[in-house]
Short mmCIF file of C-alpha atoms in Angstrom, two decimals:
data_model
loop_
_atom_site.label_atom_id
_atom_site.label_comp_id
_atom_site.label_asym_id
_atom_site.label_seq_id
_atom_site.Cartn_x
_atom_site.Cartn_y
_atom_site.Cartn_z
CA MET A 284 -33.47 -22.86 -60.93
CA ARG A 285 -33.17 -23.88 -57.29
CA ILE A 286 -30.58 -25.88 -55.38
CA ASP A 287 -33.14 -28.67 -54.94
CA ASP A 288 -33.81 -28.87 -58.67
CA PHE A 289 -34.36 -32.39 -60.04
CA SER A 290 -31.16 -32.14 -62.12
CA LEU A 291 -28.94 -31.69 -59.04
CA SER A 292 -28.05 -33.98 -56.16
CA TRP A 293 -26.42 -33.88 -52.75
CA PRO A 294 -23.75 -33.10 -51.70
CA LEU A 295 -23.75 -29.63 -53.21
CA LEU A 296 -21.50 -26.61 -52.73
CA THR A 297 -23.17 -23.20 -52.69
CA VAL A 298 -21.66 -19.70 -52.57
CA ASP A 299 -23.85 -17.04 -51.02
CA LEU A 300 -24.02 -14.05 -53.38
CA ALA A 301 -24.53 -11.41 -50.69
CA ALA A 302 -21.59 -12.69 -48.62
CA LEU A 303 -19.32 -12.93 -51.67
CA GLU A 304 -20.10 -9.40 -52.80
CA HIS A 305 -19.71 -8.07 -49.26
CA ASN A 306 -16.27 -9.66 -48.89
CA ILE A 307 -15.04 -8.46 -52.27
CA ALA A 308 -16.21 -4.90 -51.65
CA ARG A 309 -14.93 -4.73 -48.07
CA VAL A 310 -11.40 -5.90 -48.87
CA ALA A 311 -11.16 -3.75 -52.00
CA GLU A 312 -12.14 -0.73 -49.91
CA VAL A 313 -9.57 -1.51 -47.19
CA PHE A 314 -6.74 -1.98 -49.69
CA THR A 315 -7.67 1.10 -51.70
CA ASP A 316 -7.78 3.25 -48.57
CA ALA A 317 -4.36 1.90 -47.55
CA GLY A 318 -2.89 2.74 -50.96
CA VAL A 319 -1.83 -0.81 -51.82
CA GLU A 320 -2.35 -2.87 -54.95
CA PHE A 321 -4.20 -6.17 -54.99
CA ALA A 322 -3.57 -9.38 -56.92
CA PRO A 323 -6.08 -11.81 -55.37
CA HIS A 324 -4.93 -15.41 -55.18
CA VAL A 325 -7.33 -17.23 -57.48
CA LYS A 326 -6.05 -20.68 -56.47
CA THR A 327 -8.79 -20.38 -53.83
CA HIS A 328 -11.58 -20.79 -56.37
CA MET A 329 -10.18 -20.98 -59.94
CA SER A 330 -13.46 -19.51 -61.19
CA THR A 331 -13.89 -16.90 -63.90
CA GLY A 332 -17.28 -16.04 -62.38
CA ILE A 333 -15.68 -15.08 -59.07
CA TYR A 334 -12.54 -13.45 -60.51
CA ARG A 335 -14.62 -11.29 -62.82
CA ARG A 336 -16.28 -9.81 -59.72
CA GLN A 337 -12.92 -9.35 -57.99
CA ALA A 338 -11.45 -7.62 -61.04
CA ALA A 339 -14.43 -5.29 -61.28
CA ALA A 340 -13.70 -4.12 -57.73
CA GLY A 341 -10.13 -3.24 -58.72
CA THR A 342 -7.08 -5.51 -59.03
CA TRP A 343 -3.54 -5.34 -60.40
CA GLY A 344 -4.05 -8.85 -61.76
CA ALA A 345 -4.43 -12.40 -60.50
CA THR A 346 -2.11 -14.50 -58.36
CA VAL A 347 -1.64 -18.23 -59.02
CA ALA A 348 0.41 -20.98 -57.38
CA THR A 349 1.30 -23.47 -60.14
CA PRO A 350 2.17 -23.48 -63.84
CA GLY A 351 -1.14 -25.25 -64.52
CA GLN A 352 -3.04 -22.45 -62.82
CA LEU A 353 -0.95 -19.94 -64.74
CA ARG A 354 -1.95 -21.52 -68.05
CA GLU A 355 -5.60 -21.51 -66.98
CA VAL A 356 -5.62 -17.84 -66.03
CA VAL A 357 -3.86 -16.86 -69.25
CA TRP A 358 -6.61 -18.77 -71.09
CA TRP A 359 -9.17 -16.64 -69.25
CA GLY A 360 -8.03 -13.83 -71.53
CA LYS A 361 -9.89 -15.61 -74.32
CA VAL A 362 -13.17 -15.08 -72.40
CA GLY A 363 -12.61 -11.40 -71.76
CA LEU A 364 -10.39 -11.54 -68.66
CA ARG A 365 -7.02 -10.68 -70.15
CA THR A 366 -4.91 -9.70 -67.18
CA ARG A 367 -1.57 -9.58 -65.46
CA VAL A 368 -0.51 -12.67 -63.51
CA LEU A 369 1.74 -13.18 -60.51
CA LEU A 370 3.03 -16.73 -60.08
CA ALA A 371 3.69 -16.85 -56.34
CA ASN A 372 6.13 -19.68 -56.73
CA GLU A 373 9.36 -20.67 -58.41
CA LEU A 374 9.18 -21.59 -62.11
CA THR A 375 11.80 -24.27 -62.75
CA ASP A 376 10.38 -26.35 -65.61
CA PRO A 377 12.02 -25.31 -68.92
CA ARG A 378 8.86 -26.28 -70.81
CA GLU A 379 6.70 -23.96 -68.70
CA ILE A 380 9.21 -21.12 -68.92
CA ARG A 381 9.26 -21.32 -72.73
CA TRP A 382 5.46 -21.45 -72.78
CA LEU A 383 5.27 -18.32 -70.62
CA ARG A 384 7.79 -16.53 -72.84
CA ASP A 385 5.72 -17.35 -75.92
CA ALA A 386 2.46 -16.28 -74.21
CA LEU A 387 3.99 -12.95 -73.23
CA ASP A 388 5.44 -12.39 -76.69
CA ALA A 389 2.06 -13.17 -78.25
CA GLY A 390 0.30 -10.71 -75.94
CA GLU A 391 -1.88 -13.44 -74.44
CA VAL A 392 -1.06 -11.97 -71.03
CA GLN A 393 -0.06 -8.36 -70.41
CA GLU A 394 2.62 -9.00 -67.81
CA ALA A 395 3.77 -11.86 -65.58
CA TRP A 396 5.82 -11.88 -62.40
CA VAL A 397 7.54 -14.99 -61.05
CA TYR A 398 9.65 -15.87 -58.01
CA VAL A 399 13.27 -16.97 -57.84
CA ASP A 400 15.19 -18.30 -54.84
CA SER A 401 18.21 -19.93 -56.51
CA SER A 402 20.92 -19.37 -59.07
CA GLU A 403 19.53 -22.32 -61.01
CA GLY A 404 16.13 -20.66 -61.21
CA VAL A 405 17.68 -17.47 -62.54
CA ALA A 406 19.66 -19.41 -65.14
CA LEU A 407 16.56 -21.22 -66.38
CA LEU A 408 14.72 -17.91 -66.88
CA ASP A 409 17.77 -16.40 -68.54
CA THR A 410 18.09 -19.23 -71.05
CA ALA A 411 14.48 -19.01 -72.21
CA PHE A 412 14.01 -15.23 -72.13
CA ALA A 413 17.27 -14.54 -73.97
CA GLU A 414 15.16 -15.27 -77.06
CA ALA A 415 12.11 -13.25 -75.95
CA VAL A 416 10.70 -10.54 -78.21
CA PHE A 417 9.34 -8.61 -75.22
CA PRO A 418 11.52 -9.62 -72.24
CA GLU A 419 10.32 -6.58 -70.31
CA ARG A 420 6.90 -8.23 -69.90
CA LEU A 421 8.45 -10.61 -67.37
CA GLY A 422 9.06 -9.36 -63.84
CA VAL A 423 11.18 -11.26 -61.32
CA LEU A 424 10.70 -11.19 -57.55
CA VAL A 425 13.27 -12.63 -55.15
CA GLU A 426 11.36 -14.72 -52.65
CA VAL A 427 12.02 -14.28 -48.93
CA GLY A 428 11.39 -17.42 -46.90
CA VAL A 429 11.69 -18.40 -43.25
CA PRO A 430 13.98 -20.95 -41.58
CA GLY A 431 12.32 -24.33 -41.61
CA GLY A 432 9.69 -23.06 -44.06
CA ARG A 433 9.14 -23.81 -47.69
CA THR A 434 10.64 -21.89 -50.63
CA GLY A 435 12.47 -18.57 -50.43
CA VAL A 436 15.99 -17.51 -49.53
CA ARG A 437 16.75 -17.38 -45.81
CA SER A 438 18.64 -14.11 -45.34
CA VAL A 439 18.73 -10.53 -46.59
CA ALA A 440 22.31 -11.09 -47.76
CA GLN A 441 21.13 -13.98 -49.95
CA VAL A 442 18.37 -11.77 -51.34
CA ALA A 443 20.87 -9.12 -52.35
CA ALA A 444 23.22 -11.62 -54.00
CA LEU A 445 20.46 -13.29 -55.96
CA ALA A 446 18.98 -9.96 -57.02
CA ARG A 447 22.34 -9.05 -58.56
CA GLN A 448 22.31 -12.32 -60.50
CA VAL A 449 18.85 -11.49 -61.83
CA THR A 450 19.93 -8.14 -63.20
CA GLN A 451 23.26 -9.47 -64.49
CA ALA A 452 21.25 -12.00 -66.53
CA GLY A 453 19.38 -9.11 -68.15
CA LEU A 454 16.11 -10.00 -66.42
CA ARG A 455 13.82 -7.30 -65.00
CA LEU A 456 13.94 -7.31 -61.20
CA VAL A 457 10.77 -5.78 -59.75
CA GLY A 458 11.22 -6.42 -56.03
CA VAL A 459 10.84 -8.98 -53.26
CA ALA A 460 7.98 -11.17 -52.09
CA GLY A 461 7.04 -13.89 -49.67
CA TYR A 462 4.32 -15.40 -47.54
CA GLU A 463 3.89 -14.61 -43.87
CA GLY A 464 1.54 -17.53 -43.13
CA PRO A 465 4.20 -20.01 -41.88
CA VAL A 466 5.38 -17.54 -39.25
CA ALA A 467 2.30 -17.86 -37.01
CA SER A 468 -0.72 -20.12 -36.62
CA GLY A 469 -2.77 -17.86 -34.37
CA THR A 470 -3.32 -14.25 -33.36
CA SER A 471 -1.74 -13.97 -29.93
CA ASP A 472 0.34 -10.86 -29.32
CA ALA A 473 3.52 -12.91 -29.70
CA GLU A 474 2.36 -14.43 -32.99
CA LEU A 475 1.34 -11.06 -34.44
CA GLU A 476 4.72 -9.70 -33.38
CA ALA A 477 6.40 -12.59 -35.22
CA VAL A 478 4.51 -11.64 -38.39
CA ALA A 479 5.64 -8.04 -37.92
CA GLY A 480 9.21 -9.32 -37.64
CA TRP A 481 8.86 -11.19 -40.92
CA CYS A 482 7.52 -8.02 -42.55
CA ALA A 483 10.57 -6.15 -41.26
CA ASP A 484 12.79 -8.72 -42.96
CA LEU A 485 10.88 -8.28 -46.22
CA ARG A 486 11.27 -4.51 -45.97
CA ALA A 487 14.99 -4.90 -45.29
CA ALA A 488 15.28 -7.11 -48.36
CA GLY A 489 13.45 -4.52 -50.43
CA ALA A 490 15.79 -1.81 -49.22
CA ARG A 491 18.85 -3.86 -50.16
CA VAL A 492 17.70 -4.41 -53.77
CA ALA A 493 16.37 -0.90 -54.36
CA GLY A 494 19.38 0.15 -56.42
CA LEU A 495 18.79 -2.75 -58.81
CA VAL A 496 15.11 -2.01 -59.49
CA ASP A 497 14.07 0.43 -62.19
CA GLY A 498 11.30 2.37 -60.44
CA GLU A 499 9.34 1.46 -57.34
CA VAL A 500 10.37 -1.63 -55.40
CA VAL A 501 7.58 -4.19 -55.13
CA LEU A 502 6.94 -5.57 -51.63
CA SER A 503 4.47 -8.43 -51.96
CA ALA A 504 2.92 -10.52 -49.18
CA GLY A 505 -0.13 -12.70 -48.69
CA GLY A 506 -2.42 -10.73 -46.42
CA SER A 507 -5.23 -13.15 -45.61
CA ALA A 508 -4.99 -14.02 -41.91
CA PHE A 509 -2.63 -11.16 -41.01
CA ALA A 510 -3.68 -8.35 -43.35
CA ASP A 511 -3.69 -5.84 -40.49
CA VAL A 512 -0.04 -6.47 -39.61
CA VAL A 513 1.08 -6.64 -43.24
CA LEU A 514 -0.66 -3.37 -44.12
CA ARG A 515 0.74 -1.56 -41.10
CA GLU A 516 4.29 -2.77 -41.60
CA LEU A 517 4.70 -2.72 -45.38
CA THR A 518 3.17 0.73 -45.91
CA THR A 519 5.63 2.35 -43.49
CA PRO A 520 8.09 4.59 -45.39
CA LEU A 521 11.25 2.72 -46.36
CA THR A 522 14.86 3.88 -46.57
CA ASP A 523 17.88 2.13 -48.06
CA PRO A 524 21.05 1.32 -46.07
CA ALA A 525 22.40 4.81 -46.86
CA GLY A 526 19.28 6.47 -45.44
CA ALA A 527 17.76 7.50 -48.78
CA ALA A 528 14.01 7.14 -49.25
CA VAL A 529 12.91 4.10 -51.27
CA ALA A 530 9.76 4.31 -53.36
CA THR A 531 7.69 1.12 -52.94
CA ARG A 532 4.65 -0.64 -54.32
CA VAL A 533 2.89 -2.94 -51.90
CA VAL A 534 1.04 -5.76 -53.67
CA LEU A 535 -1.03 -8.10 -51.51
CA ARG A 536 -2.30 -11.50 -52.64
CA SER A 537 -5.15 -12.46 -50.28
CA GLY A 538 -7.26 -15.31 -51.62
CA ALA A 539 -9.41 -17.00 -48.98
CA TYR A 540 -11.04 -13.68 -48.01
CA VAL A 541 -13.44 -13.98 -50.93
CA ALA A 542 -15.33 -16.85 -49.30
CA HIS A 543 -14.10 -16.52 -45.69
CA ASP A 544 -15.22 -19.48 -43.52
CA HIS A 545 -16.73 -20.72 -40.26
CA GLY A 546 -13.40 -21.91 -38.84
CA HIS A 547 -9.80 -20.87 -39.40
CA TYR A 548 -10.38 -17.49 -41.06
CA ARG A 549 -13.19 -16.57 -38.69
CA ARG A 550 -10.77 -17.12 -35.80
CA THR A 551 -7.91 -15.15 -37.38
CA ASP A 552 -10.09 -12.48 -39.06
CA PRO A 553 -7.78 -9.44 -39.45
CA TRP A 554 -10.55 -7.27 -40.85
CA ARG A 555 -12.08 -6.91 -37.40
CA ARG A 556 -8.69 -5.86 -36.03
CA LEU A 557 -8.52 -3.27 -38.81
CA GLY A 558 -11.87 -1.89 -37.70
CA ALA A 559 -13.40 -2.75 -41.07
CA GLY A 560 -15.95 -5.17 -39.64
CA PRO A 561 -16.07 -8.92 -40.15
CA LEU A 562 -16.17 -10.75 -43.43
CA ARG A 563 -19.01 -13.21 -44.01
CA PRO A 564 -18.70 -16.95 -44.60
CA ALA A 565 -20.01 -17.60 -48.11
CA LEU A 566 -19.68 -21.39 -48.52
CA THR A 567 -22.16 -24.06 -47.50
CA VAL A 568 -21.81 -27.75 -48.24
CA TRP A 569 -25.22 -29.42 -48.32
CA GLY A 570 -25.56 -33.12 -47.54
CA GLN A 571 -28.40 -35.49 -46.77
CA VAL A 572 -28.90 -37.43 -43.56
CA LEU A 573 -28.33 -41.04 -44.58
CA SER A 574 -28.81 -42.78 -41.27
CA VAL A 575 -29.38 -42.38 -37.53
CA PRO A 576 -27.99 -45.81 -36.66
CA GLU A 577 -27.69 -45.39 -32.89
CA PRO A 578 -28.61 -42.87 -30.20
CA GLY A 579 -26.68 -39.65 -30.55
CA LEU A 580 -25.12 -40.46 -33.94
CA VAL A 581 -26.21 -38.95 -37.26
CA ILE A 582 -24.51 -40.04 -40.50
CA CYS A 583 -24.60 -37.48 -43.32
CA GLY A 584 -23.52 -37.83 -46.92
CA VAL A 585 -20.63 -35.35 -46.69
CA GLY A 586 -17.09 -36.68 -46.46
CA ARG A 587 -13.48 -35.85 -47.15
CA ARG A 588 -14.29 -35.75 -50.85
CA ASP A 589 -16.93 -33.09 -50.24
CA ALA A 590 -15.63 -30.73 -47.54
CA SER A 591 -12.24 -29.57 -46.33
CA SER A 592 -10.78 -31.27 -43.27
CA ASP A 593 -7.14 -30.16 -43.29
CA ILE A 594 -7.62 -27.55 -40.54
CA ASP A 595 -11.04 -28.20 -38.95
CA LEU A 596 -13.95 -30.54 -39.60
CA PRO A 597 -17.20 -29.09 -41.00
CA THR A 598 -19.67 -27.32 -38.71
CA PRO A 599 -23.43 -28.11 -38.84
CA LEU A 600 -25.24 -24.83 -39.48
CA THR A 601 -28.79 -25.58 -40.52
CA VAL A 602 -31.17 -28.49 -41.13
CA ARG A 603 -34.06 -28.74 -43.56
CA THR A 604 -36.78 -31.27 -44.09
CA VAL A 605 -37.51 -32.62 -47.58
CA ASP A 606 -40.98 -33.27 -48.99
CA ASP A 607 -42.05 -36.23 -51.12
CA GLY A 608 -40.94 -34.41 -54.26
CA GLY A 609 -37.47 -33.67 -52.90
CA ARG A 610 -38.17 -29.99 -52.25
CA LEU A 611 -36.50 -28.41 -49.25
CA GLY A 612 -38.53 -27.07 -46.37
CA ALA A 613 -37.75 -23.96 -44.36
CA ALA A 614 -34.26 -23.76 -42.88
CA ARG A 615 -33.89 -24.29 -39.14
CA ASP A 616 -30.68 -22.67 -37.94
CA LEU A 617 -28.85 -24.84 -35.45
CA PRO A 618 -27.72 -23.41 -32.11
CA ASP A 619 -24.13 -23.68 -30.94
CA GLY A 620 -23.56 -27.08 -29.40
CA TRP A 621 -26.35 -28.77 -31.39
CA GLY A 622 -23.93 -31.27 -32.84
CA GLU A 623 -20.32 -31.85 -33.74
CA VAL A 624 -18.69 -33.56 -36.68
CA THR A 625 -16.23 -35.93 -35.06
CA ALA A 626 -14.93 -37.78 -38.13
CA LEU A 627 -15.12 -37.94 -41.91
CA ASN A 628 -14.84 -40.94 -44.21
CA ASP A 629 -14.63 -40.49 -47.97
CA GLN A 630 -18.37 -39.85 -48.30
CA HIS A 631 -19.72 -39.87 -44.73
CA ALA A 632 -19.75 -37.42 -41.84
CA PHE A 633 -20.14 -38.68 -38.26
CA VAL A 634 -22.20 -36.09 -36.39
CA ARG A 635 -22.56 -36.52 -32.63
CA VAL A 636 -25.73 -34.92 -31.26
CA GLY A 637 -27.55 -34.69 -27.96
CA ALA A 638 -30.78 -36.47 -27.10
CA VAL A 639 -33.05 -33.56 -28.07
CA ALA A 640 -31.28 -33.01 -31.39
CA ALA A 641 -31.49 -36.72 -32.17
CA ARG A 642 -35.28 -36.58 -31.90
CA GLU A 643 -35.44 -33.61 -34.28
CA ILE A 644 -33.60 -35.09 -37.25
CA CYS A 645 -34.20 -38.14 -39.42
CA PRO A 646 -32.94 -39.80 -42.60
CA GLY A 647 -33.75 -37.70 -45.66
CA ASP A 648 -33.27 -34.34 -43.95
CA VAL A 649 -30.62 -32.07 -45.49
CA VAL A 650 -27.94 -30.45 -43.38
CA GLY A 651 -25.97 -27.35 -44.38
CA PHE A 652 -22.37 -27.40 -43.16
CA GLY A 653 -19.94 -24.53 -42.76
CA ILE A 654 -16.32 -25.23 -43.60
CA SER A 655 -12.83 -24.24 -42.51
CA HIS A 656 -10.32 -23.30 -45.25
CA PRO A 657 -12.22 -22.47 -48.46
CA CYS A 658 -9.32 -23.33 -50.78
CA THR A 659 -9.47 -27.02 -49.93
CA THR A 660 -13.27 -27.12 -50.23
CA PHE A 661 -13.51 -25.41 -53.61
CA GLN A 662 -10.95 -27.84 -55.07
CA LEU A 663 -13.24 -30.80 -54.37
CA TYR A 664 -15.85 -29.61 -56.88
CA ARG A 665 -16.02 -28.92 -60.58
CA THR A 666 -19.12 -26.73 -60.18
CA ALA A 667 -20.29 -24.58 -57.29
CA TYR A 668 -23.54 -22.64 -57.32
CA LEU A 669 -23.78 -18.93 -56.64
CA VAL A 670 -27.07 -18.49 -54.81
CA ASP A 671 -29.50 -15.94 -53.49
CA GLY A 672 -31.36 -17.99 -50.91
CA ASP A 673 -32.34 -21.22 -52.67
CA GLU A 674 -32.27 -19.63 -56.13
CA ILE A 675 -29.23 -20.30 -58.29
CA VAL A 676 -27.88 -17.04 -59.69
CA GLU A 677 -25.00 -18.58 -61.64
CA PRO A 678 -23.23 -21.92 -61.91
CA LEU A 679 -19.55 -21.36 -61.16
CA GLN A 680 -17.20 -23.60 -63.11
CA LEU A 681 -14.11 -24.35 -61.03
CA ALA A 682 -11.03 -25.04 -63.16
CA PHE A 683 -9.18 -27.49 -60.93
CA HIS A 684 -7.26 -30.15 -62.82
#
């Protein structure tokens, strides 16, 4: 089956098989060589077809962001993907906490870790897990935030105080965690140094709670845009305030790496800085030229409902003619500067092109667009298509609700 099959229509999201496999293998190799564990953030794609490939390359488990995603990933165990899960967020709904307790007791998931950043959050977990059959299957991480950021406590002293509350409640403290993304938006020396500073705070928090953790202290961070800094800083030997060595487990949660992109993650690509070579953009959104209504303006059937626009607008990559039967012709890769998407409506892209480009494209042609920020492109579809060229290797069901 091909992407121009009669049963399909534009716009269409494809995932290049070779790029996907390259990215999965490259990151797994980097993390293995660094001696860290990996819990890829599956909120990026919410696809069993993609996570199965990630798990085969070696993972601790899967990371999710919401209780709904947590339920979905636990359900994946019914299709052969029984795993551990890290909820990289606070769990404050009593209904969801009781559900997780019951799922752990029933063995539907091997182990689950969750964040806390408040006394109230600890109390909610305590109330539900006081009745757990296997309370040890729940791990608790104190989240370290940043001033002006989102969740997470704001100081090492607060981390230590909350960690004591976790253990006093009889819950299993496993370590500390957080997300370095809000610290920097680029890769200047100053921004990378700011990320290193955040990592130092996370390490300090880990050192402060070491005496409350049975075994190695988990230090968990994101690791997508700044994997080089996170790996360098978090794998440095750690000592507690008394100078004693602290055994640690570094667990990274990179998600967007699996698809990479033509925008944000290409610009911040830490894998090049690590000397591992670049990742490859895997996603293409295909849309048809609907109109060339005036000189220099091409309107394509790709809008905000079809491609991410939260960081950058889509990038035209290739154009293809279509025959009378709807079959695609050979791809013509577009040079830099060929055209620029200047705006998106719900279902339309405004592409500004030069005079030469305008003569080379007409209604009915199909344009392939690169995207920036794969998470917010995947979520716009219920099915993406894993492809080798124009051939569909596997439909990927995306479990976004």
